[in-house]
Amino acid sequence: MITIKLNGSNVEARRGMTILDLCKEKGISIPTLCYHPQLTPTGACRLCVVEVEGARTLVASCHTPVAPGMTIQTHSPKVIQTRKMIVELLLSAHPDFCPVCNKANVCELRMIAADLGVGLPRFRTKKRYYPIEDDNPYIIRDLSKCVLCFRCVKACREVKMANVYSVGYRGHSSKIIVDNDQPLNKEVCRQCDVCVLFCPVGALVLREERFRKISRKPFIIKG
Amino acid sequence: MSDENLSLELEKLCIHYKRHDDLLSFIKKVHEKCGYLSPENIKNVASLWNVSVGEIYGLTTFYVFLSTKPLGQNVVRVCRSTPCYLENCDMVIETIEKKFNIRPGGVTEDGKFSLQLVSCIGACDQAPAMLINDELYGNLTPGKIETILKGL
Ligand code: SF4
Ligand code: FES
Ligand code: FES
């Protein structure tokens, strides 16, 4: 057990747990996008940043382990401002056809944006448009909507052990690829929808769900 | 080199690089040997290293110095990172484009030259700079580029 100062009060933490785990235990909610409890953390989106005293930059709580004597602020003005900016940047690179997206009511990006109070982005950036890939009989990929959280890559690797996806290219052109950047059409994808369930946005959808209402429960959007 | 010889040689090389767990150097070596990483090569490397094809393709496309398309005999790499950009690397690119009549990423029809845009090559003090194969040329001006290209 180690003692940590979390938002001004001393709390006990177990060695090896991440800051995010600790906050969850203490009932502090931190927005996350690329993190998923069933997958190893990636640290790609930086939405979960917190302020740690003495650290050069804000640290991502989803993969930073707690250390004795840490002083952490999870909702300081700087942290909130950074999170808002990240969401705004994500939205500005994201296509704006939510009304016709079939994951709109279960989209984690929209939920986070609503929670943080981010509306229309101020920036006009180049969007990454890719043709919709519907070669696969089960899964339809629309990578224009992809937020590069790498959850599908990890889910396929760690949950299904199939390793179909990887990350290709660099910077603004980064993209989730299959083999030599081929359309997704693999035999292992038969009857498997693991990546679809893990995708926080509408980039991956099941063919049979495409134009239907998703029967999963919609997220409760806190005002 | 015939396909069979090549895969035999790769297999031999692979043992050495595997000992050091150095996939990137291995890919560099393959790139050097074959000129570029064809889908065939990528498949070979992936099976030798026991990872997915996508992983090797991803690694290759991340680095501008590794190519998945055939290159010309001489590769002209023009830097366009910030210092070179400020010293007018656009002029360098345009001059070469005009001279060879190709666009960045392209290869001349006779297969002699290809032009690529790359990130900082560590010669910011001589900006604008370019590499032709392994040779560095700095402080470029249109006239200088002309002479360099003529000398090749
Ligand atoms: S396709 Fe979905 S799960 Fe995969 S990286 Fe993009 S947003 Fe994340
Ligand atoms: S959730 Fe921590 S970096 Fe994405
Ligand atoms: S920026 Fe061109 S060499 Fe460094």
Short mmCIF file of C-alpha atoms and ligand atoms in Angstrom, two decimals:
data_model
loop_
_atom_site.label_atom_id
_atom_site.label_comp_id
_atom_site.label_asym_id
_atom_site.label_seq_id
_atom_site.Cartn_x
_atom_site.Cartn_y
_atom_site.Cartn_z
CA MET A 1 0.00 0.00 0.00
CA ILE A 2 1.23 3.44 -0.84
CA THR A 3 -0.18 6.83 -0.05
CA ILE A 4 -1.09 9.27 -2.77
CA LYS A 5 -2.56 12.72 -2.75
CA LEU A 6 -5.55 12.63 -5.08
CA ASN A 7 -7.43 15.87 -5.64
CA GLY A 8 -6.23 17.21 -2.30
CA SER A 9 -6.99 14.23 -0.09
CA ASN A 10 -4.71 11.39 0.95
CA VAL A 11 -5.74 8.02 -0.42
CA GLU A 12 -4.30 4.52 -0.24
CA ALA A 13 -3.34 2.76 -3.43
CA ARG A 14 -1.97 -0.63 -4.32
CA ARG A 15 1.39 -0.78 -6.01
CA GLY A 16 1.18 -1.48 -9.75
CA MET A 17 -2.29 -0.11 -10.33
CA THR A 18 -2.71 2.74 -12.79
CA ILE A 19 -3.93 6.19 -11.89
CA LEU A 20 -7.12 5.45 -13.79
CA ASP A 21 -7.75 2.29 -11.75
CA LEU A 22 -7.32 4.28 -8.57
CA CYS A 23 -9.70 7.00 -9.72
CA LYS A 24 -12.30 4.42 -10.66
CA GLU A 25 -12.03 2.90 -7.21
CA LYS A 26 -12.50 6.27 -5.61
CA GLY A 27 -15.46 7.10 -7.81
CA ILE A 28 -13.76 9.81 -9.84
CA SER A 29 -14.74 9.62 -13.49
CA ILE A 30 -12.12 10.34 -16.14
CA PRO A 31 -13.05 10.30 -19.81
CA THR A 32 -11.29 7.63 -21.89
CA LEU A 33 -11.46 6.69 -25.52
CA CYS A 34 -8.66 4.34 -26.47
CA TYR A 35 -8.64 2.62 -23.10
CA HIS A 36 -10.75 -0.46 -22.60
CA PRO A 37 -10.71 -2.52 -19.39
CA GLN A 38 -10.34 -5.78 -21.31
CA LEU A 39 -7.38 -4.64 -23.42
CA THR A 40 -3.84 -3.56 -22.65
CA PRO A 41 -3.63 0.25 -22.60
CA THR A 42 -2.40 2.04 -25.72
CA GLY A 43 -2.10 5.67 -24.70
CA ALA A 44 -3.13 6.90 -28.12
CA CYS A 45 -5.89 9.41 -27.48
CA ARG A 46 -4.60 11.31 -24.41
CA LEU A 47 -8.14 12.03 -23.28
CA CYS A 48 -7.47 10.60 -19.86
CA VAL A 49 -4.69 13.05 -19.00
CA VAL A 50 -4.25 14.20 -15.42
CA GLU A 51 -1.90 16.63 -13.77
CA VAL A 52 0.88 15.07 -11.71
CA GLU A 53 3.00 17.44 -9.68
CA GLY A 54 6.59 17.54 -10.92
CA ALA A 55 5.85 15.83 -14.25
CA ARG A 56 7.03 17.72 -17.31
CA THR A 57 3.74 17.25 -19.14
CA LEU A 58 0.26 16.02 -18.33
CA VAL A 59 0.35 12.25 -18.02
CA ALA A 60 -2.09 9.74 -19.46
CA SER A 61 -3.71 8.07 -16.47
CA CYS A 62 -4.72 4.89 -18.30
CA HIS A 63 -1.18 3.58 -18.50
CA THR A 64 0.74 5.47 -15.81
CA PRO A 65 1.22 3.42 -12.65
CA VAL A 66 0.86 5.09 -9.28
CA ALA A 67 4.01 5.89 -7.37
CA PRO A 68 4.51 6.79 -3.70
CA GLY A 69 4.12 10.47 -2.94
CA MET A 70 2.37 11.38 -6.19
CA THR A 71 0.18 14.47 -6.11
CA ILE A 72 -2.55 14.18 -8.72
CA GLN A 73 -5.18 16.62 -9.96
CA THR A 74 -7.81 14.98 -12.14
CA HIS A 75 -10.03 17.94 -12.94
CA SER A 76 -7.84 21.05 -12.76
CA PRO A 77 -8.61 23.83 -15.29
CA LYS A 78 -5.55 22.87 -17.32
CA VAL A 79 -6.65 19.25 -17.54
CA ILE A 80 -10.21 20.11 -18.53
CA GLN A 81 -9.00 22.55 -21.15
CA THR A 82 -6.65 19.95 -22.62
CA ARG A 83 -9.36 17.30 -22.77
CA LYS A 84 -11.73 19.70 -24.47
CA MET A 85 -9.11 20.61 -27.02
CA ILE A 86 -8.40 16.94 -27.77
CA VAL A 87 -12.08 16.23 -28.35
CA GLU A 88 -12.41 19.30 -30.52
CA LEU A 89 -9.45 18.22 -32.64
CA LEU A 90 -10.83 14.69 -32.92
CA LEU A 91 -14.19 16.06 -34.01
CA SER A 92 -12.66 18.41 -36.53
CA ALA A 93 -11.01 15.48 -38.28
CA HIS A 94 -14.14 13.35 -38.02
CA PRO A 95 -16.79 13.40 -40.75
CA ASP A 96 -19.92 15.22 -39.72
CA PHE A 97 -22.63 12.85 -40.85
CA CYS A 98 -23.69 11.63 -37.43
CA PRO A 99 -27.41 11.85 -38.34
CA VAL A 100 -26.95 9.02 -40.84
CA CYS A 101 -24.41 7.02 -38.85
CA ASN A 102 -25.90 3.88 -37.46
CA LYS A 103 -23.79 3.94 -34.32
CA ALA A 104 -24.82 7.52 -33.55
CA ASN A 105 -26.72 6.64 -30.41
CA VAL A 106 -23.96 4.45 -29.02
CA CYS A 107 -21.00 6.55 -30.17
CA GLU A 108 -18.41 7.09 -27.47
CA LEU A 109 -16.95 10.12 -29.16
CA ARG A 110 -20.30 11.90 -29.11
CA MET A 111 -20.82 10.91 -25.52
CA ILE A 112 -17.48 12.30 -24.45
CA ALA A 113 -18.04 15.49 -26.43
CA ALA A 114 -21.44 15.97 -24.79
CA ASP A 115 -20.00 15.29 -21.36
CA LEU A 116 -17.23 17.84 -21.80
CA GLY A 117 -19.51 20.36 -23.45
CA VAL A 118 -17.71 20.47 -26.78
CA GLY A 119 -19.90 21.56 -29.67
CA LEU A 120 -19.00 22.22 -33.27
CA PRO A 121 -15.23 22.34 -33.68
CA ARG A 122 -13.67 25.70 -34.52
CA PHE A 123 -11.05 24.22 -36.80
CA ARG A 124 -11.43 23.37 -40.42
CA THR A 125 -8.97 20.60 -41.05
CA LYS A 126 -8.55 18.24 -43.90
CA LYS A 127 -10.74 15.23 -43.26
CA ARG A 128 -9.49 11.77 -44.08
CA TYR A 129 -12.00 10.28 -46.44
CA TYR A 130 -11.62 6.65 -47.44
CA PRO A 131 -13.95 4.57 -49.56
CA ILE A 132 -16.27 2.39 -47.52
CA GLU A 133 -15.02 -1.19 -47.48
CA ASP A 134 -17.85 -3.67 -47.82
CA ASP A 135 -15.99 -6.61 -49.35
CA ASN A 136 -16.38 -8.51 -46.14
CA PRO A 137 -19.67 -10.38 -45.82
CA TYR A 138 -19.91 -9.62 -42.11
CA ILE A 139 -18.15 -6.41 -41.25
CA ILE A 140 -18.30 -3.06 -43.00
CA ARG A 141 -15.42 -0.65 -42.44
CA ASP A 142 -15.75 3.06 -42.98
CA LEU A 143 -12.31 4.33 -42.05
CA SER A 144 -13.28 7.97 -42.59
CA LYS A 145 -14.91 7.71 -39.19
CA CYS A 146 -11.96 6.02 -37.52
CA VAL A 147 -10.45 7.90 -34.59
CA LEU A 148 -7.34 5.70 -34.47
CA CYS A 149 -7.89 4.43 -30.98
CA PHE A 150 -6.31 1.07 -31.95
CA ARG A 151 -8.95 -0.81 -29.99
CA CYS A 152 -9.84 -3.02 -32.94
CA VAL A 153 -6.16 -3.89 -33.43
CA LYS A 154 -5.80 -4.89 -29.81
CA ALA A 155 -9.15 -6.63 -29.57
CA CYS A 156 -8.40 -8.76 -32.59
CA ARG A 157 -4.98 -9.57 -31.21
CA GLU A 158 -5.76 -10.06 -27.54
CA VAL A 159 -9.35 -11.25 -27.44
CA LYS A 160 -9.70 -13.17 -30.68
CA MET A 161 -5.94 -13.93 -31.12
CA ALA A 162 -6.34 -13.44 -34.86
CA ASN A 163 -4.09 -10.44 -35.51
CA VAL A 164 -5.93 -9.25 -38.60
CA TYR A 165 -5.35 -5.53 -38.14
CA SER A 166 -2.23 -3.44 -37.82
CA VAL A 167 -1.37 0.21 -38.06
CA GLY A 168 0.09 1.59 -41.26
CA TYR A 169 1.50 4.84 -42.59
CA ARG A 170 2.33 7.82 -40.45
CA GLY A 171 0.97 11.02 -38.98
CA HIS A 172 -2.15 12.37 -40.62
CA SER A 173 -2.23 9.44 -43.05
CA SER A 174 -2.13 6.79 -40.31
CA LYS A 175 -4.62 4.10 -41.00
CA ILE A 176 -5.74 0.73 -39.68
CA ILE A 177 -4.65 -1.74 -42.32
CA VAL A 178 -5.16 -5.38 -43.19
CA ASP A 179 -2.15 -7.11 -44.77
CA ASN A 180 -0.75 -4.91 -47.56
CA ASP A 181 -3.48 -2.33 -47.02
CA GLN A 182 -6.10 -4.57 -48.56
CA PRO A 183 -9.83 -4.37 -47.95
CA LEU A 184 -10.92 -6.45 -45.00
CA ASN A 185 -12.06 -9.78 -46.33
CA LYS A 186 -10.80 -12.67 -44.27
CA GLU A 187 -12.08 -16.06 -43.47
CA VAL A 188 -11.36 -15.60 -39.74
CA CYS A 189 -13.88 -12.77 -39.66
CA ARG A 190 -16.69 -15.23 -40.21
CA GLN A 191 -19.06 -15.06 -37.27
CA CYS A 192 -16.71 -12.81 -35.34
CA ASP A 193 -17.72 -9.31 -34.37
CA VAL A 194 -15.17 -8.65 -31.66
CA CYS A 195 -13.69 -5.56 -33.30
CA VAL A 196 -17.13 -4.14 -34.03
CA LEU A 197 -18.03 -4.31 -30.38
CA PHE A 198 -14.83 -2.57 -29.38
CA CYS A 199 -14.96 0.25 -31.93
CA PRO A 200 -16.06 3.39 -30.10
CA VAL A 201 -17.35 5.08 -33.24
CA GLY A 202 -19.14 4.00 -36.41
CA ALA A 203 -16.02 2.94 -38.28
CA LEU A 204 -16.80 -0.73 -37.84
CA VAL A 205 -20.36 -2.00 -38.14
CA LEU A 206 -21.97 -5.35 -38.75
CA ARG A 207 -23.50 -5.72 -42.16
CA GLU A 208 -26.77 -6.96 -40.71
CA GLU A 209 -26.96 -3.96 -38.40
CA ARG A 210 -26.07 -1.46 -41.09
CA PHE A 211 -29.39 0.26 -41.69
CA ARG A 212 -31.14 -0.94 -38.59
CA LYS A 213 -31.53 0.50 -35.20
CA ILE A 214 -28.86 -0.88 -32.90
CA SER A 215 -30.55 -2.85 -30.19
CA ARG A 216 -27.87 -2.14 -27.64
CA LYS A 217 -28.75 0.34 -24.94
CA PRO A 218 -27.94 3.93 -25.89
CA PHE A 219 -25.46 5.74 -23.71
CA ILE A 220 -26.89 8.01 -21.08
CA ILE A 221 -25.55 11.41 -21.89
CA LYS A 222 -24.87 13.41 -18.80
CA GLY A 223 -25.60 17.07 -19.38
CA MET B 1 18.64 -13.17 -58.03
CA SER B 2 16.17 -15.98 -58.40
CA ASP B 3 13.34 -16.29 -55.93
CA GLU B 4 14.69 -19.46 -54.40
CA ASN B 5 18.17 -18.09 -53.85
CA LEU B 6 16.75 -14.97 -52.36
CA SER B 7 14.57 -16.72 -49.82
CA LEU B 8 17.49 -18.95 -48.86
CA GLU B 9 19.67 -15.93 -48.32
CA LEU B 10 17.01 -14.13 -46.34
CA GLU B 11 16.65 -17.14 -44.13
CA LYS B 12 20.38 -17.11 -43.39
CA LEU B 13 20.40 -13.38 -42.70
CA CYS B 14 17.37 -13.68 -40.53
CA ILE B 15 19.15 -15.89 -38.01
CA HIS B 16 21.67 -13.17 -37.27
CA TYR B 17 19.11 -10.40 -36.89
CA LYS B 18 16.81 -12.55 -34.84
CA ARG B 19 19.52 -13.07 -32.31
CA HIS B 20 19.49 -9.34 -31.67
CA ASP B 21 15.73 -9.11 -32.01
CA ASP B 22 16.32 -6.44 -34.62
CA LEU B 23 13.47 -6.57 -37.09
CA LEU B 24 13.97 -3.08 -38.43
CA SER B 25 17.60 -3.67 -39.41
CA PHE B 26 16.53 -6.87 -41.09
CA ILE B 27 13.92 -5.02 -43.12
CA LYS B 28 16.54 -2.42 -44.04
CA LYS B 29 18.83 -5.19 -45.23
CA VAL B 30 16.09 -6.74 -47.35
CA HIS B 31 15.32 -3.30 -48.75
CA GLU B 32 18.98 -2.86 -49.65
CA LYS B 33 19.16 -6.25 -51.34
CA CYS B 34 15.95 -6.04 -53.32
CA GLY B 35 15.70 -2.31 -53.91
CA TYR B 36 12.23 -2.16 -52.43
CA LEU B 37 9.83 -4.26 -50.40
CA SER B 38 7.52 -6.05 -52.75
CA PRO B 39 4.41 -7.80 -51.40
CA GLU B 40 6.36 -11.01 -51.92
CA ASN B 41 9.26 -9.78 -49.76
CA ILE B 42 6.91 -8.55 -47.09
CA LYS B 43 5.27 -11.95 -46.95
CA ASN B 44 8.67 -13.62 -46.65
CA VAL B 45 9.82 -11.34 -43.85
CA ALA B 46 6.54 -11.78 -41.99
CA SER B 47 6.72 -15.56 -42.11
CA LEU B 48 10.40 -15.56 -41.12
CA TRP B 49 9.64 -13.34 -38.17
CA ASN B 50 6.40 -15.03 -37.32
CA VAL B 51 4.29 -11.86 -37.34
CA SER B 52 1.40 -10.78 -39.54
CA VAL B 53 1.92 -9.31 -42.99
CA GLY B 54 0.14 -6.16 -41.88
CA GLU B 55 2.69 -5.55 -39.18
CA ILE B 56 5.60 -5.58 -41.63
CA TYR B 57 3.67 -3.45 -44.10
CA GLY B 58 2.84 -1.00 -41.32
CA LEU B 59 6.45 -0.77 -40.24
CA THR B 60 7.60 -0.26 -43.83
CA THR B 61 5.12 2.48 -44.62
CA PHE B 62 5.97 4.31 -41.38
CA TYR B 63 9.51 5.05 -42.58
CA VAL B 64 9.97 7.19 -45.68
CA PHE B 65 13.30 5.57 -46.42
CA LEU B 66 11.66 2.21 -46.92
CA SER B 67 9.63 1.85 -50.06
CA THR B 68 6.90 -0.56 -51.03
CA LYS B 69 7.10 0.47 -54.67
CA PRO B 70 10.02 -0.01 -57.08
CA LEU B 71 12.53 2.86 -57.00
CA GLY B 72 14.76 4.26 -59.70
CA GLN B 73 18.46 3.44 -59.89
CA ASN B 74 19.25 6.75 -58.20
CA VAL B 75 16.98 8.01 -55.46
CA VAL B 76 16.81 11.76 -54.92
CA ARG B 77 15.47 12.53 -51.45
CA VAL B 78 14.61 16.16 -50.84
CA CYS B 79 14.18 17.26 -47.25
CA ARG B 80 11.13 19.32 -46.48
CA SER B 81 11.21 19.64 -42.71
CA THR B 82 10.93 23.10 -41.19
CA PRO B 83 14.48 24.48 -41.57
CA CYS B 84 14.70 23.35 -45.18
CA TYR B 85 11.16 24.55 -45.79
CA LEU B 86 12.14 28.03 -44.59
CA GLU B 87 15.15 27.98 -46.89
CA ASN B 88 12.87 27.29 -49.84
CA CYS B 89 12.90 23.56 -50.40
CA ASP B 90 9.99 24.11 -52.78
CA MET B 91 12.49 25.58 -55.22
CA VAL B 92 14.58 22.40 -54.99
CA ILE B 93 11.55 20.20 -55.55
CA GLU B 94 10.36 22.27 -58.50
CA THR B 95 13.76 22.29 -60.14
CA ILE B 96 14.07 18.54 -59.94
CA GLU B 97 10.47 18.02 -61.01
CA LYS B 98 11.09 20.12 -64.12
CA LYS B 99 14.39 18.49 -64.88
CA PHE B 100 13.09 14.92 -64.73
CA ASN B 101 9.47 15.60 -65.53
CA ILE B 102 8.22 13.59 -62.53
CA ARG B 103 6.15 14.27 -59.45
CA PRO B 104 7.34 13.47 -55.91
CA GLY B 105 7.06 9.74 -55.38
CA GLY B 106 7.47 9.07 -59.09
CA VAL B 107 10.12 7.36 -61.17
CA THR B 108 11.46 8.62 -64.50
CA GLU B 109 10.43 6.66 -67.54
CA ASP B 110 13.91 5.22 -68.11
CA GLY B 111 13.96 4.04 -64.48
CA LYS B 112 17.10 6.06 -63.72
CA PHE B 113 15.78 8.45 -61.09
CA SER B 114 13.08 8.65 -58.48
CA LEU B 115 12.17 11.66 -56.41
CA GLN B 116 11.04 11.43 -52.81
CA LEU B 117 10.16 13.97 -50.16
CA VAL B 118 11.56 13.09 -46.76
CA SER B 119 11.78 14.47 -43.25
CA CYS B 120 14.90 16.03 -41.72
CA ILE B 121 18.10 14.35 -42.85
CA GLY B 122 20.24 16.01 -40.22
CA ALA B 123 21.75 18.68 -42.44
CA CYS B 124 19.72 21.65 -41.25
CA ASP B 125 22.88 23.79 -41.12
CA GLN B 126 23.15 23.38 -44.89
CA ALA B 127 19.47 23.88 -45.67
CA PRO B 128 17.98 23.37 -48.19
CA ALA B 129 19.48 19.92 -48.45
CA MET B 130 18.94 16.72 -50.38
CA LEU B 131 20.32 13.22 -50.56
CA ILE B 132 21.15 11.42 -53.76
CA ASN B 133 21.54 7.80 -52.82
CA ASP B 134 23.91 8.10 -49.84
CA GLU B 135 25.50 11.39 -50.88
CA LEU B 136 24.48 14.61 -49.12
CA TYR B 137 24.18 17.90 -50.97
CA GLY B 138 23.51 21.13 -49.07
CA ASN B 139 23.06 24.89 -49.59
CA LEU B 140 21.26 24.16 -52.82
CA THR B 141 20.57 26.75 -55.52
CA PRO B 142 18.97 26.12 -58.93
CA GLY B 143 22.41 26.37 -60.58
CA LYS B 144 23.99 24.02 -58.09
CA ILE B 145 21.26 21.44 -58.53
CA GLU B 146 21.74 21.63 -62.30
CA THR B 147 25.47 20.86 -61.99
CA ILE B 148 24.93 18.08 -59.50
CA LEU B 149 22.36 16.36 -61.66
CA LYS B 150 24.50 16.75 -64.74
CA GLY B 151 27.43 15.09 -62.97
CA LEU B 152 25.47 11.93 -62.27
S1 SF4 C 1 -11.71 1.28 -36.59
FE1 SF4 C 1 -12.76 1.81 -34.66
S2 SF4 C 1 -11.73 0.55 -33.08
FE2 SF4 C 1 -10.40 0.55 -34.89
S3 SF4 C 1 -8.97 2.25 -34.51
FE3 SF4 C 1 -10.65 3.08 -35.76
S4 SF4 C 1 -12.06 3.92 -34.24
FE4 SF4 C 1 -10.69 2.56 -33.11
S1 FES C 2 -7.58 6.62 -22.66
FE1 FES C 2 -5.63 7.05 -21.88
S2 FES C 2 -4.65 7.74 -23.66
FE2 FES C 2 -6.56 7.14 -24.48
S1 FES C 3 15.38 20.17 -41.98
FE1 FES C 3 16.28 19.63 -43.83
S2 FES C 3 18.03 18.62 -43.08
FE2 FES C 3 17.07 19.13 -41.22
#
